[in-house]
Coordinates of C-alpha atoms and ligand atoms in Angstrom, one line a residue:
X389 CA -59.1 -137.0 103.2
X390 CA -56.0 -138.3 100.9
X391 CA -55.7 -141.2 98.3
X392 CA -55.3 -144.9 99.4
X393 CA -51.6 -145.3 100.7
X394 CA -50.5 -149.0 102.6
X395 CA -53.2 -151.4 103.3
X396 CA -51.6 -150.7 106.8
X397 CA -51.3 -148.4 107.1
X398 CA -54.3 -147.2 105.4
X399 CA -56.5 -149.7 108.0
X400 CA -55.2 -147.7 110.9
X401 CA -56.3 -144.3 109.7
X402 CA -60.1 -145.8 109.1
X403 CA -60.0 -147.3 112.5
X404 CA -58.4 -144.7 113.7
X405 CA -62.3 -142.3 111.4
X406 CA -64.7 -145.2 112.6
X407 CA -63.5 -144.9 116.2
X408 CA -63.4 -141.2 116.1
X409 CA -67.3 -141.5 114.8
X410 CA -67.9 -145.0 116.7
X411 CA -66.5 -145.1 119.8
X412 CA -64.8 -148.3 120.5
X413 CA -64.9 -151.8 118.2
X414 CA -66.5 -155.1 118.8
X415 CA -63.4 -157.9 119.4
X416 CA -65.3 -159.7 117.0
X417 CA -65.7 -156.9 114.2
X418 CA -62.0 -155.9 114.5
X419 CA -61.7 -159.3 114.9
X420 CA -63.2 -159.6 111.4
X421 CA -61.8 -156.1 109.6
X422 CA -58.5 -156.9 110.8
X423 CA -59.1 -160.0 108.5
X424 CA -60.6 -158.7 105.7
X425 CA -59.3 -155.1 105.1
X426 CA -56.4 -156.1 103.3
X427 CA -58.1 -157.3 100.7
X428 CA -61.5 -154.4 100.3
X429 CA -58.5 -152.1 100.7
X430 CA -57.1 -153.8 97.4
X431 CA -60.7 -154.2 95.9
X432 CA -61.0 -150.5 96.3
X433 CA -57.3 -149.5 94.8
X434 CA -57.8 -151.3 92.2
X435 CA -61.7 -150.3 91.1
X436 CA -61.0 -146.2 93.2
X437 CA -57.3 -146.1 93.9
X438 CA -56.8 -143.1 91.3
X439 CA -59.5 -141.4 92.5
X440 CA -59.0 -138.1 95.7
X441 CA -61.7 -139.3 97.9
X442 CA -60.9 -143.9 97.9
X443 CA -59.7 -143.2 100.9
X444 CA -62.5 -141.1 102.7
X445 CA -64.7 -143.2 101.4
X446 CA -63.8 -146.5 102.1
X447 CA -63.4 -146.1 105.1
X448 CA -67.6 -144.7 105.3
X449 CA -68.4 -147.9 104.1
X450 CA -66.1 -150.2 107.2
X451 CA -67.8 -146.9 109.2
X452 CA -71.0 -148.2 107.8
X453 CA -70.6 -151.5 108.1
X454 CA -68.9 -151.8 111.8
X455 CA -72.0 -149.7 112.9
X456 CA -74.0 -152.4 111.0
X457 CA -72.6 -155.1 112.7
X458 CA -73.5 -153.0 115.9
X459 CA -77.0 -153.2 115.8
X460 CA -77.2 -156.0 114.4
X461 CA -80.0 -158.5 116.2
X462 CA -79.0 -161.3 118.6
X463 CA -80.2 -163.2 117.6
X464 CA -79.4 -163.3 114.2
X465 CA -75.7 -163.2 115.4
X466 CA -76.5 -165.9 117.4
X467 CA -77.4 -167.3 113.9
X468 CA -73.5 -165.5 112.0
X469 CA -71.8 -168.3 114.7
X470 CA -74.0 -171.5 114.3
X471 CA -73.8 -171.0 110.3
X472 CA -69.5 -170.7 111.5
X473 CA -69.6 -173.8 113.4
X474 CA -71.4 -175.6 109.5
X475 CA -70.2 -173.5 107.1
X476 CA -71.0 -176.2 104.8
X477 CA -74.7 -175.6 105.3
X478 CA -75.7 -174.8 102.9
X479 CA -74.5 -178.3 100.4
X480 CA -77.1 -180.4 102.4
X481 CA -78.7 -182.8 100.6
X482 CA -81.3 -182.1 103.5
X483 CA -81.2 -178.4 101.2
X484 CA -84.9 -177.3 99.1
X485 CA -85.1 -174.2 97.3
X486 CA -88.5 -172.9 96.7
X487 CA -89.4 -169.2 94.4
X488 CA -92.1 -167.2 94.4
X489 CA -93.2 -163.7 94.0
X490 CA -95.7 -163.0 97.2
X491 CA -98.6 -161.0 95.6
X492 CA -99.1 -163.5 92.7
X493 CA -98.3 -166.8 95.3
X494 CA -99.9 -165.6 98.3
X495 CA -101.1 -161.5 98.1
X496 CA -98.6 -159.9 100.9
X497 CA -96.3 -161.4 102.7
X498 CA -99.0 -162.0 106.0
X499 CA -100.3 -165.1 103.0
X500 CA -96.7 -165.9 102.8
X501 CA -96.5 -166.6 107.1
X502 CA -99.4 -168.8 106.4
X503 CA -98.5 -170.7 104.4
X504 CA -94.9 -171.8 105.7
X505 CA -96.9 -174.9 106.9
X506 CA -97.4 -175.7 103.3
X507 CA -93.2 -175.5 102.7
X508 CA -92.9 -177.1 106.1
X509 CA -94.6 -180.0 104.4
X510 CA -93.3 -179.4 101.1
X511 CA -89.5 -180.2 102.6
X512 CA -88.4 -176.4 101.4
X513 CA -85.2 -174.6 103.7
X514 CA -84.8 -171.9 101.5
X515 CA -87.6 -169.6 100.2
X516 CA -86.9 -167.3 97.1
X517 CA -89.1 -164.2 97.4
X518 CA -89.2 -162.2 94.3
X519 CA -88.8 -158.4 95.1
X520 CA -91.2 -157.3 97.2
X521 CA -89.7 -153.7 97.7
X522 CA -91.0 -150.0 96.7
X523 CA -91.7 -149.7 92.9
X524 CA -93.1 -148.0 90.5
X525 CA -96.4 -148.0 89.6
X526 CA -97.8 -150.5 87.4
X527 CA -94.4 -152.5 84.4
X528 CA -92.1 -152.1 86.9
X529 CA -90.9 -155.5 85.3
X530 CA -92.1 -157.6 88.7
X531 CA -90.9 -155.5 90.7
X532 CA -87.4 -155.8 89.8
X533 CA -87.2 -152.2 89.6
X534 CA -86.7 -150.7 92.9
X535 CA -87.7 -147.0 94.3
X536 CA -86.6 -147.7 97.9
X537 CA -84.2 -151.1 99.6
X538 CA -85.3 -149.4 102.0
X539 CA -89.6 -149.9 101.9
X540 CA -91.4 -152.8 101.1
X541 CA -94.5 -152.1 98.1
X542 CA -97.2 -151.5 100.7
X543 CA -99.6 -153.7 98.5
X544 CA -97.6 -156.7 100.1
X545 CA -96.8 -155.2 103.8
X546 CA -94.1 -153.5 105.9
X547 CA -90.4 -153.6 106.5
X548 CA -90.9 -155.0 110.2
X549 CA -93.4 -157.6 108.3
X550 CA -90.1 -158.5 106.8
X551 CA -87.8 -159.2 109.2
X552 CA -90.9 -160.8 111.5
X553 CA -91.6 -163.7 108.6
X554 CA -87.5 -164.4 108.5
X555 CA -87.5 -164.9 112.4
X556 CA -90.6 -167.2 111.6
X557 CA -88.8 -168.9 108.5
X558 CA -85.6 -169.6 110.1
X559 CA -87.9 -170.8 112.9
X560 CA -89.4 -173.5 110.8
X561 CA -85.9 -174.4 109.1
X562 CA -86.8 -171.5 106.1
X563 CA -83.4 -169.9 105.2
X564 CA -85.5 -165.9 103.4
X565 CA -83.2 -164.9 100.2
X566 CA -84.3 -162.3 99.5
X567 CA -83.7 -160.1 95.7
X568 CA -79.5 -157.3 95.6
X569 CA -80.9 -155.6 92.6
X570 CA -77.8 -153.2 92.6
X571 CA -77.0 -153.3 88.5
X572 CA -79.9 -150.5 88.7
X573 CA -82.8 -149.0 90.3
X574 CA -85.9 -147.4 89.6
X575 CA -86.2 -144.0 87.8
X576 CA -88.2 -143.1 90.5
X577 CA -85.1 -144.4 93.7
X578 CA -84.4 -141.0 94.9
X579 CA -80.9 -141.2 93.9
X580 CA -82.4 -141.1 90.1
X581 CA -84.4 -137.9 90.9
X582 CA -82.0 -136.6 92.0
X583 CA -79.3 -137.6 89.3
X584 CA -81.1 -136.0 87.0
X585 CA -82.0 -132.9 88.6
X586 CA -78.3 -132.5 89.6
X587 CA -78.4 -132.8 93.0
X588 CA -74.5 -132.1 94.3
X589 CA -73.5 -135.2 95.2
X590 CA -75.5 -137.3 92.6
X591 CA -74.7 -136.6 89.2
X592 CA -72.8 -139.0 88.6
X593 CA -74.7 -141.9 90.5
X594 CA -76.0 -143.1 86.6
X595 CA -73.8 -143.1 83.3
X596 CA -75.8 -139.9 82.1
X597 CA -75.2 -138.0 78.4
X598 CA -75.8 -135.1 76.6
X599 CA -76.3 -136.6 73.6
X600 CA -76.5 -139.4 71.7
X601 CA -72.3 -139.4 70.9
X602 CA -71.6 -141.8 73.4
X603 CA -73.9 -143.9 73.8
X604 CA -73.6 -144.4 70.4
X605 CA -70.5 -144.8 71.1
X606 CA -70.9 -147.5 73.5
X607 CA -73.6 -148.9 71.7
X608 CA -71.3 -149.9 69.0
X609 CA -70.0 -153.2 71.4
X610 CA -73.7 -153.6 73.7
X611 CA -76.2 -156.5 73.3
X612 CA -80.1 -154.7 73.5
X613 CA -80.7 -157.0 76.7
X614 CA -85.2 -155.6 76.2
X615 CA -84.8 -155.2 72.4
X616 CA -89.7 -154.8 72.3
X617 CA -88.9 -152.8 74.6
X618 CA -86.0 -150.3 73.3
X619 CA -83.7 -150.6 71.3
X620 CA -80.4 -150.3 72.6
X621 CA -79.0 -149.7 75.8
X622 CA -80.2 -146.0 76.6
X623 CA -83.6 -144.1 76.8
X624 CA -83.8 -140.7 76.0
X625 CA -85.0 -137.6 78.9
X626 CA -87.2 -135.9 79.0
X627 CA -84.7 -132.8 78.3
X628 CA -83.1 -135.2 75.7
X629 CA -80.0 -136.0 77.6
X630 CA -79.5 -140.2 77.5
X631 CA -79.2 -142.5 80.9
X632 CA -78.2 -146.3 80.9
X633 CA -81.1 -149.3 81.3
X634 CA -80.0 -152.4 79.9
X635 CA -83.0 -153.3 80.4
X636 CA -86.7 -151.6 81.1
X637 CA -86.6 -148.1 80.3
X638 CA -87.2 -147.4 83.2
X639 CA -84.5 -149.3 85.6
X640 CA -81.4 -147.3 85.1
X641 CA -78.3 -148.8 85.7
X642 CA -76.2 -148.1 88.5
X643 CA -72.3 -146.3 87.7
X644 CA -70.4 -148.4 89.6
X645 CA -67.3 -146.5 88.4
X646 CA -68.1 -143.7 91.8
X647 CA -67.0 -145.0 95.2
X648 CA -70.0 -143.6 96.1
X649 CA -72.6 -145.4 94.1
X650 CA -70.7 -148.4 96.0
X651 CA -71.2 -147.3 99.3
X652 CA -74.4 -146.6 99.5
X653 CA -75.5 -149.7 97.4
X654 CA -73.1 -151.8 100.3
X655 CA -75.2 -149.3 103.2
X656 CA -78.6 -150.7 101.1
X657 CA -77.1 -154.2 101.8
X658 CA -76.2 -154.0 105.1
X659 CA -79.6 -152.5 106.0
X660 CA -81.5 -156.0 104.2
X661 CA -78.6 -157.9 106.2
X662 CA -79.7 -157.0 108.8
X663 CA -83.7 -157.9 109.0
X664 CA -83.0 -161.4 108.9
X665 CA -82.0 -162.3 105.4
X666 CA -79.6 -165.3 104.6
X667 CA -78.6 -165.6 100.8
X668 CA -79.6 -162.6 98.4
X669 CA -79.9 -162.7 95.3
X670 CA -77.4 -161.7 93.3
X671 CA -79.3 -160.0 90.3
X672 CA -77.7 -159.0 86.6
X673 CA -73.9 -159.1 88.2
X674 CA -72.9 -159.9 84.3
X675 CA -73.4 -155.7 83.8
X676 CA -72.7 -153.8 86.8
X677 CA -68.8 -152.7 85.1
X678 CA -69.2 -150.4 82.0
X679 CA -66.3 -150.1 79.2
X680 CA -66.1 -148.1 75.7
X681 CA -65.5 -150.3 73.3
X682 CA -66.1 -153.8 75.1
X683 CA -69.3 -155.9 75.3
X684 CA -69.7 -153.9 79.4
X685 CA -70.6 -157.6 80.4
X686 CA -69.0 -159.4 83.0
X687 CA -66.1 -157.5 82.5
X688 CA -62.9 -157.7 85.6
X689 CA -64.2 -155.8 87.4
X690 CA -68.0 -157.2 88.5
X691 CA -65.8 -159.6 89.8
X692 CA -63.3 -157.1 91.6
X693 CA -67.7 -155.1 92.8
X694 CA -68.6 -158.3 93.7
X695 CA -66.1 -159.5 96.4
X696 CA -66.2 -155.8 97.9
X697 CA -69.6 -156.0 98.4
X698 CA -68.8 -159.7 99.4
X699 CA -66.1 -157.5 101.5
X700 CA -68.1 -155.6 103.1
X701 CA -70.6 -158.3 104.1
X702 CA -68.6 -160.1 105.4
X703 CA -67.5 -157.7 108.2
X704 CA -70.9 -156.6 109.3
X705 CA -73.2 -160.0 108.6
X706 CA -70.7 -162.8 108.4
X707 CA -73.2 -166.0 107.9
X708 CA -75.2 -164.4 104.9
X709 CA -74.3 -166.0 101.0
X710 CA -74.3 -164.9 97.6
X711 CA -75.4 -166.2 94.8
X712 CA -74.8 -165.1 91.3
X713 CA -77.8 -164.5 88.8
X714 CA -75.3 -164.8 85.2
X715 CA -77.0 -165.8 82.7
X716 CA -73.7 -166.0 79.8
X717 CA -71.7 -168.1 78.7
X718 CA -70.6 -171.2 80.7
X719 CA -66.8 -170.0 81.5
X720 CA -68.0 -166.4 83.2
X721 CA -71.1 -168.2 85.0
X722 CA -68.0 -170.0 87.0
X723 CA -65.9 -166.7 87.5
X724 CA -68.5 -165.3 89.8
X725 CA -68.2 -168.6 91.8
X726 CA -65.7 -168.7 95.3
X727 CA -65.8 -168.1 99.0
X728 CA -64.7 -164.3 97.9
X729 CA -67.2 -163.4 95.3
X730 CA -70.2 -165.2 95.4
X731 CA -70.5 -168.6 97.4
X732 CA -73.8 -169.4 95.4
X733 CA -75.1 -168.9 92.0
X734 CA -77.8 -170.4 89.1
X735 CA -77.0 -172.9 87.3
X736 CA -78.4 -172.5 83.5
X737 CA -76.3 -174.6 81.9
X738 CA -77.7 -176.8 83.5
X739 CA -81.2 -175.8 83.8
X740 CA -81.1 -175.1 79.5
X741 CA -79.2 -178.3 78.5
X742 CA -82.4 -180.5 80.4
X743 CA -84.4 -178.9 77.9
X744 CA -82.3 -179.5 75.4
X745 CA -81.7 -182.9 75.9
X746 CA -86.1 -183.2 76.5
X747 CA -86.4 -181.8 73.3
X748 CA -83.8 -183.4 70.8
X749 CA -84.3 -186.9 72.9
X750 CA -80.1 -186.6 72.9
X751 CA -78.6 -186.3 76.4
X752 CA -75.0 -185.5 75.4
X753 CA -75.5 -181.6 75.7
X754 CA -76.1 -182.6 78.9
X755 CA -73.7 -185.6 79.3
X756 CA -71.0 -182.7 78.5
X757 CA -72.0 -180.2 80.7
X758 CA -71.9 -182.7 83.9
X759 CA -68.8 -183.8 82.9
X760 CA -66.4 -180.8 82.2
X761 CA -68.6 -178.0 83.1
X762 CA -70.2 -180.0 86.5
X763 CA -67.1 -178.8 88.8
X764 CA -66.7 -176.4 91.9
X765 CA -63.9 -174.4 94.0
X766 CA -65.0 -175.3 98.4
X767 CA -67.0 -173.9 99.4
X768 CA -69.7 -173.0 96.8
X769 CA -72.2 -174.5 95.7
X770 CA -74.6 -174.6 92.6
X771 CA -78.7 -174.0 93.0
X772 CA -80.4 -176.4 90.1
X773 CA -83.9 -175.4 89.1
X774 CA -85.6 -176.5 86.5
X775 CA -86.9 -173.3 85.2
X776 CA -87.1 -169.6 86.8
X777 CA -89.3 -166.5 86.5
X778 CA -87.3 -165.8 84.0
X779 CA -87.1 -167.8 80.4
X780 CA -84.9 -170.2 79.4
X781 CA -81.5 -168.3 77.0
X782 CA -80.1 -171.3 75.0
X783 CA -76.3 -170.7 76.7
X784 CA -74.4 -173.8 76.2
X785 CA -71.2 -172.9 74.8
X786 CA -70.5 -173.1 71.1
X787 CA -67.3 -174.5 71.3
X788 CA -68.4 -178.1 73.7
X789 CA -71.3 -178.3 70.9
X790 CA -69.5 -177.8 68.4
X791 CA -67.5 -181.7 69.5
X792 CA -70.5 -183.0 69.2
X793 CA -70.9 -181.8 65.3
X794 CA -73.8 -179.6 67.1
X795 CA -74.0 -176.1 65.3
X796 CA -74.5 -173.5 68.2
X797 CA -76.7 -171.8 66.3
X798 CA -79.3 -173.4 64.2
X799 CA -80.0 -175.4 67.7
X800 CA -80.6 -173.0 69.0
X801 CA -83.0 -171.9 66.8
X802 CA -84.3 -175.1 66.5
X803 CA -84.8 -175.2 70.1
X804 CA -86.5 -171.6 69.6
X805 CA -88.6 -172.9 67.6
X806 CA -89.2 -175.8 69.2
X807 CA -90.7 -174.7 72.5
X808 CA -93.0 -172.6 71.4
X809 CA -94.4 -175.0 69.4
X810 CA -93.1 -174.5 65.5
X811 CA -91.7 -177.4 64.9
X812 CA -93.4 -181.0 63.9
X813 CA -94.2 -182.9 66.9
X814 CA -93.8 -180.6 69.1
X815 CA -95.5 -181.6 72.8
X816 CA -94.2 -178.0 73.9
X817 CA -96.6 -175.1 74.6
X818 CA -94.6 -172.1 75.3
X819 CA -93.9 -168.4 73.9
X820 CA -91.5 -166.5 72.7
X821 CA -89.5 -163.7 74.3
X822 CA -87.6 -160.5 73.1
X823 CA -87.4 -162.5 69.9
X824 CA -84.7 -160.4 67.8
X825 CA -84.8 -159.7 64.1
X826 CA -81.8 -158.4 63.8
X827 CA -79.9 -160.4 65.6
X828 CA -82.2 -164.3 65.0
X829 CA -82.0 -164.3 69.0
X830 CA -84.9 -165.3 70.5
X831 CA -86.0 -166.6 74.3
X832 CA -89.0 -169.2 75.7
X833 CA -91.1 -168.3 78.3
X834 CA -93.7 -171.5 79.9
X835 CA -94.2 -172.9 82.4
X836 CA -92.2 -176.5 83.1
X837 CA -95.8 -178.5 82.8
X838 CA -96.4 -176.4 79.7
X839 CA -93.3 -176.5 77.9
X840 CA -92.9 -180.9 79.5
X841 CA -96.3 -181.3 77.6
X842 CA -98.3 -181.4 79.9
X843 CA -100.5 -178.7 78.4
X844 CA -100.1 -179.9 74.9
X845 CA -101.7 -183.7 76.0
X846 CA -99.3 -185.3 75.9
X847 CA -99.6 -189.0 77.0
X848 CA -95.4 -188.3 78.2
X849 CA -95.9 -184.6 79.8
X850 CA -96.4 -185.3 83.9
X851 CA -93.3 -187.7 83.0
X852 CA -90.8 -185.2 81.5
X853 CA -91.9 -182.3 84.3
X854 CA -90.7 -185.7 87.2
X855 CA -87.5 -186.4 84.7
X856 CA -86.5 -183.0 84.7
X857 CA -86.9 -182.7 88.4
X858 CA -85.7 -185.0 88.9
X859 CA -82.5 -184.4 87.1
X860 CA -82.2 -180.7 88.8
X861 CA -82.8 -182.3 92.2
X862 CA -79.2 -185.6 92.2
X863 CA -76.9 -183.3 90.8
X864 CA -75.4 -181.8 93.9
X865 CA -76.5 -178.3 95.4
X866 CA -79.4 -176.4 96.5
X867 CA -82.6 -177.5 93.9
X868 CA -85.1 -174.6 93.6
X869 CA -88.3 -175.6 92.9
X870 CA -90.0 -172.8 91.2
X871 CA -93.3 -173.0 93.9
X872 CA -96.7 -174.8 91.7
X873 CA -94.6 -176.0 89.2
X874 CA -95.1 -178.5 92.3
X875 CA -98.3 -178.6 90.8
X876 CA -98.0 -179.0 87.6
X877 CA -99.3 -175.3 86.8
X878 CA -99.8 -174.6 83.0
X879 CA -99.3 -171.3 81.8
X880 CA -101.0 -168.3 82.2
X881 CA -101.6 -166.5 79.3
X882 CA -104.7 -164.0 80.6
X883 CA -100.8 -161.5 81.1
X884 CA -102.8 -160.6 77.5
X885 CA -104.8 -158.8 78.6
X886 CA -103.3 -156.5 81.4
X887 CA -101.3 -153.6 79.6
X888 CA -98.8 -153.9 82.3
X889 CA -98.1 -156.8 81.0
X890 CA -98.8 -157.4 77.9
X891 CA -95.4 -156.9 77.0
X892 CA -93.2 -158.9 78.2
X893 CA -93.5 -162.5 77.6
X894 CA -92.4 -164.0 80.7
X895 CA -95.8 -163.8 83.2
X896 CA -97.1 -166.5 80.6
X897 CA -95.1 -168.4 83.3
X898 CA -96.0 -166.4 86.3
X899 CA -100.2 -167.7 87.5
X900 CA -101.0 -166.7 90.6
X901 CA -101.2 -169.3 93.5
X902 CA -103.1 -173.0 92.0
X903 CA -105.3 -172.7 94.4
X904 CA -107.5 -175.8 93.0
X905 CA -104.6 -177.6 92.3
X906 CA -102.8 -177.7 95.7
X907 CA -106.5 -178.6 97.1
X908 CA -105.9 -181.9 95.1
X909 CA -102.5 -182.4 95.7
X910 CA -103.3 -185.9 97.8
X911 CA -105.2 -186.5 94.7
X912 CA -104.0 -189.3 92.3
X913 CA -106.6 -189.4 89.8
X914 CA -105.6 -185.5 88.7
X915 CA -102.7 -184.2 87.4
X916 CA -101.9 -182.2 90.3
X917 CA -101.8 -185.2 93.1
X918 CA -99.3 -187.3 90.6
X919 CA -97.3 -185.1 90.4
X920 CA -97.3 -183.7 93.0
X921 CA -96.8 -187.6 95.1
X922 CA -94.2 -188.5 92.7
X923 CA -91.8 -184.7 93.1
X924 CA -92.4 -184.8 97.1
X925 CA -91.2 -188.8 96.9
X926 CA -88.4 -187.8 95.4
X927 CA -87.5 -184.6 97.9
X928 CA -88.7 -187.3 100.8
X929 CA -85.6 -189.5 99.2
X930 CA -82.7 -186.9 97.9
X931 CA -83.5 -185.6 101.5
X932 CA -82.9 -189.0 103.5
X933 CA -79.2 -189.7 100.2
X934 CA -76.8 -188.2 101.9
X935 CA -74.2 -188.7 98.6
X936 CA -76.7 -186.1 97.2
X937 CA -74.3 -183.6 100.1
X938 CA -71.6 -181.7 98.2
X939 CA -71.0 -181.9 94.0
X940 CA -69.1 -184.0 93.8
X941 CA -70.8 -186.0 90.4
X942 CA -68.6 -188.4 88.1
X943 CA -70.1 -189.1 84.1
X944 CA -70.9 -193.1 83.9
X945 CA -70.9 -194.2 80.4
X946 CA -74.9 -196.0 80.2
X947 CA -73.8 -197.2 76.5
X948 CA -76.9 -195.8 75.2
X949 CA -78.6 -192.7 72.4
X950 CA -80.4 -191.5 74.7
X951 CA -80.0 -192.8 78.3
X952 CA -78.1 -189.3 80.8
X953 CA -75.8 -191.2 83.5
X954 CA -73.4 -190.1 86.1
X955 CA -72.5 -191.5 89.3
X956 CA -72.5 -189.4 92.8
X957 CA -70.4 -191.0 95.2
X958 CA -70.6 -191.6 98.9
X959 CA -68.9 -193.5 101.6
X960 CA -69.4 -196.9 100.4
X961 CA -70.1 -196.6 96.4
X962 CA -72.6 -194.3 94.8
X963 CA -76.2 -193.4 93.7
X964 CA -76.0 -194.5 89.8
X965 CA -78.3 -190.9 88.5
X966 CA -80.2 -193.0 84.9
X967 CA -81.6 -190.8 82.8
X968 CA -84.3 -192.0 80.3
X969 CA -84.7 -188.1 77.9
X970 CA -86.0 -190.6 75.1
X971 CA -89.8 -191.7 74.7
X972 CA -89.3 -195.4 73.3
X973 CA -88.3 -197.9 76.9
X974 CA -84.1 -197.9 77.1
X975 CA -82.3 -201.4 77.9
X976 CA -79.0 -200.8 79.8
X977 CA -77.4 -203.7 79.3
X978 CA -76.0 -206.5 82.3
X979 CA -71.8 -205.5 81.3
X980 CA -72.2 -201.8 81.3
X981 CA -73.4 -202.3 85.0
X982 CA -70.5 -205.0 85.0
X983 CA -68.0 -202.9 87.6
X984 CA -71.0 -202.9 89.7
X985 CA -71.6 -205.6 92.7
X986 CA -75.4 -207.0 91.1
X987 CA -77.3 -205.5 94.3
X988 CA -78.5 -202.5 94.5
X989 CA -81.0 -200.1 95.3
X990 CA -84.1 -198.2 93.3
X991 CA -83.9 -195.6 96.6
X992 CA -87.2 -193.8 95.0
X993 CA -89.0 -197.1 95.3
X994 CA -86.4 -198.8 98.5
X995 CA -86.3 -201.7 95.1
X996 CA -83.7 -204.1 95.1
X997 CA -82.4 -204.6 91.5
X998 CA -79.8 -206.9 90.1
X999 CA -77.9 -205.6 87.7
X1000 CA -77.2 -208.9 86.5
X1001 CA -80.4 -208.1 84.5
X1002 CA -79.7 -204.8 83.1
X1003 CA -82.0 -201.8 83.7
X1004 CA -84.7 -201.0 82.1
X1005 CA -86.0 -197.1 81.9
X1006 CA -89.1 -196.5 80.1
X1007 CA -90.0 -193.7 78.4
X1008 CA -89.0 -190.2 81.0
X1009 CA -88.7 -192.7 83.0
X1010 CA -85.2 -192.2 85.4
X1011 CA -83.6 -194.6 88.5
X1012 CA -81.9 -193.1 91.3
X1013 CA -80.4 -197.3 92.3
X1014 CA -77.6 -197.0 95.4
X1015 CA -75.3 -199.0 93.7
X1016 CA -71.6 -200.1 95.4
X1017 CA -68.5 -201.4 93.3
X1018 CA -67.7 -204.9 92.4
Ligands
GLC321 C1 -82.9 -160.2 86.0 C2 -84.3 -160.4 86.9 C3 -85.1 -160.5 85.8 C4 -85.2 -159.0 85.3 C5 -83.6 -158.6 85.6 C6 -83.3 -156.6 85.4 O1 -82.1 -161.6 85.3 O2 -84.5 -161.9 87.2 O3 -86.9 -160.9 85.8 O4 -86.1 -158.5 84.5 O5 -82.5 -158.8 86.3 O6 -83.8 -156.3 86.8

């Protein structure tokens, strides 16, 4: 085939080629093809237009999408239709996410299925099961080194079980979310073995170089991501060649400059789509395109690639969504979020600044972020979380901090020291992750309860856990709980005795399901019971509060040095959130609140509040107040 020409001519050629292989296309597919093809074509032209095989690869991708659609189970097509009628479904105040490792939380897929009644009790509508695919024995970066996207790790179950689980979850009102780990594969993936062996068609699947010349050149400008594992971005092969591995040495980055890689990965994505997955968590999006002389992070082509995947997904599984995992500068995080690219994104800035505010007792950076960096395009949403399975990186913008007189570098150092308990009087019991003596860079790991003070026995610990969740649940988008945190689970240091895990301190905050804490969740005499009941009350309240749907948020000047304040507008008024990150009682005076009618309701306790008396917030306390303008 020839290279790309113009979209209309190419569409005809591609359609002919696809129909020659797959038979007549069904009408709804053709409709979507007409809608998506021009942009897919334009993206291919930019990414691959210079290559002689560009049209052939594009045609193959469309052919796979057509075949995948024709195999799409009826109930998933029904879900596609339902979502088309309710495109804002994921922006509802009723949304609540949970995330866990299948093995650690439930032993396997069968165990996850047994936990569905609990997920319903909690109110989940979204369940992210962390990587469950075939992966190397021993260290597989918690499954983030995938050896086959079409096989479930046999220790956890089978692909059929995953599809059945997706169906059961769907019936329970819960959307299944899995990772799409598309930046890299494990070194045991068939593509990797073929590439090393020089099997025709696979030579350019990865970035493999004969000697250090190119690796040295690239490493002039790229960051070290896992310096504890290997310096730089490359690792040696047994035969002396070098392969690009951003993360662990056994996670090899794919070469997306080769359209055959895009085509192959699109095929894996479509396979997962038809298992009943509703949201794909797009792992490590910032790293997918490399260029010499740059950081090789968040390059323009990374966005084009995601858009191309998005177009393919819209052809064959139109109700599915992408969630971007970009833990980078906030400008770059935002650049991935659009209905044409990733409809959802983690909100690492809000997450990190919540912890920042708790450590400093100063809410200004978080307040500024909410006022300046919270707005999103229509048709997209944040995923707001208190912590994830990964470390906390202090990804705020130095320029934002400078406006408040805060210097980025020393401030990050302080936060790292504070959260790993190297600061006198710290309530936190985190552990350092990937401390890099060359750059002074480091990140922090720890469960919410341990970071917030429960492990240290700090009197404010439980309140901080609840406060952090009260923020995540009230700013908009989808709040996401790390399962176990809702019963106050502490750090687990046993990873240090496991040779496959000892080198990766993130395992400190990835414990097994805390069965005893779950058993105690109705017992208010226990930490687990108190945390669970307070969070459950917040979840219930959120689901009954339409103002918490969507993303609209307006800052509010609370005139108090430790109080974060914002409004979530509704039809008649707003919900005013006041959150005290300080250790002392905070009084918001009546004058500050005088723009509102004095009659307000605390929607968590359902009590009436008279704003004419001001509002008193206990240390680490908060209110969600329904207010009306005066
Ligand atoms: C993402 C995952 C992280 C993993 C990395 C490499 O950042 O969240 O756990 O180590 O990608 O796949």
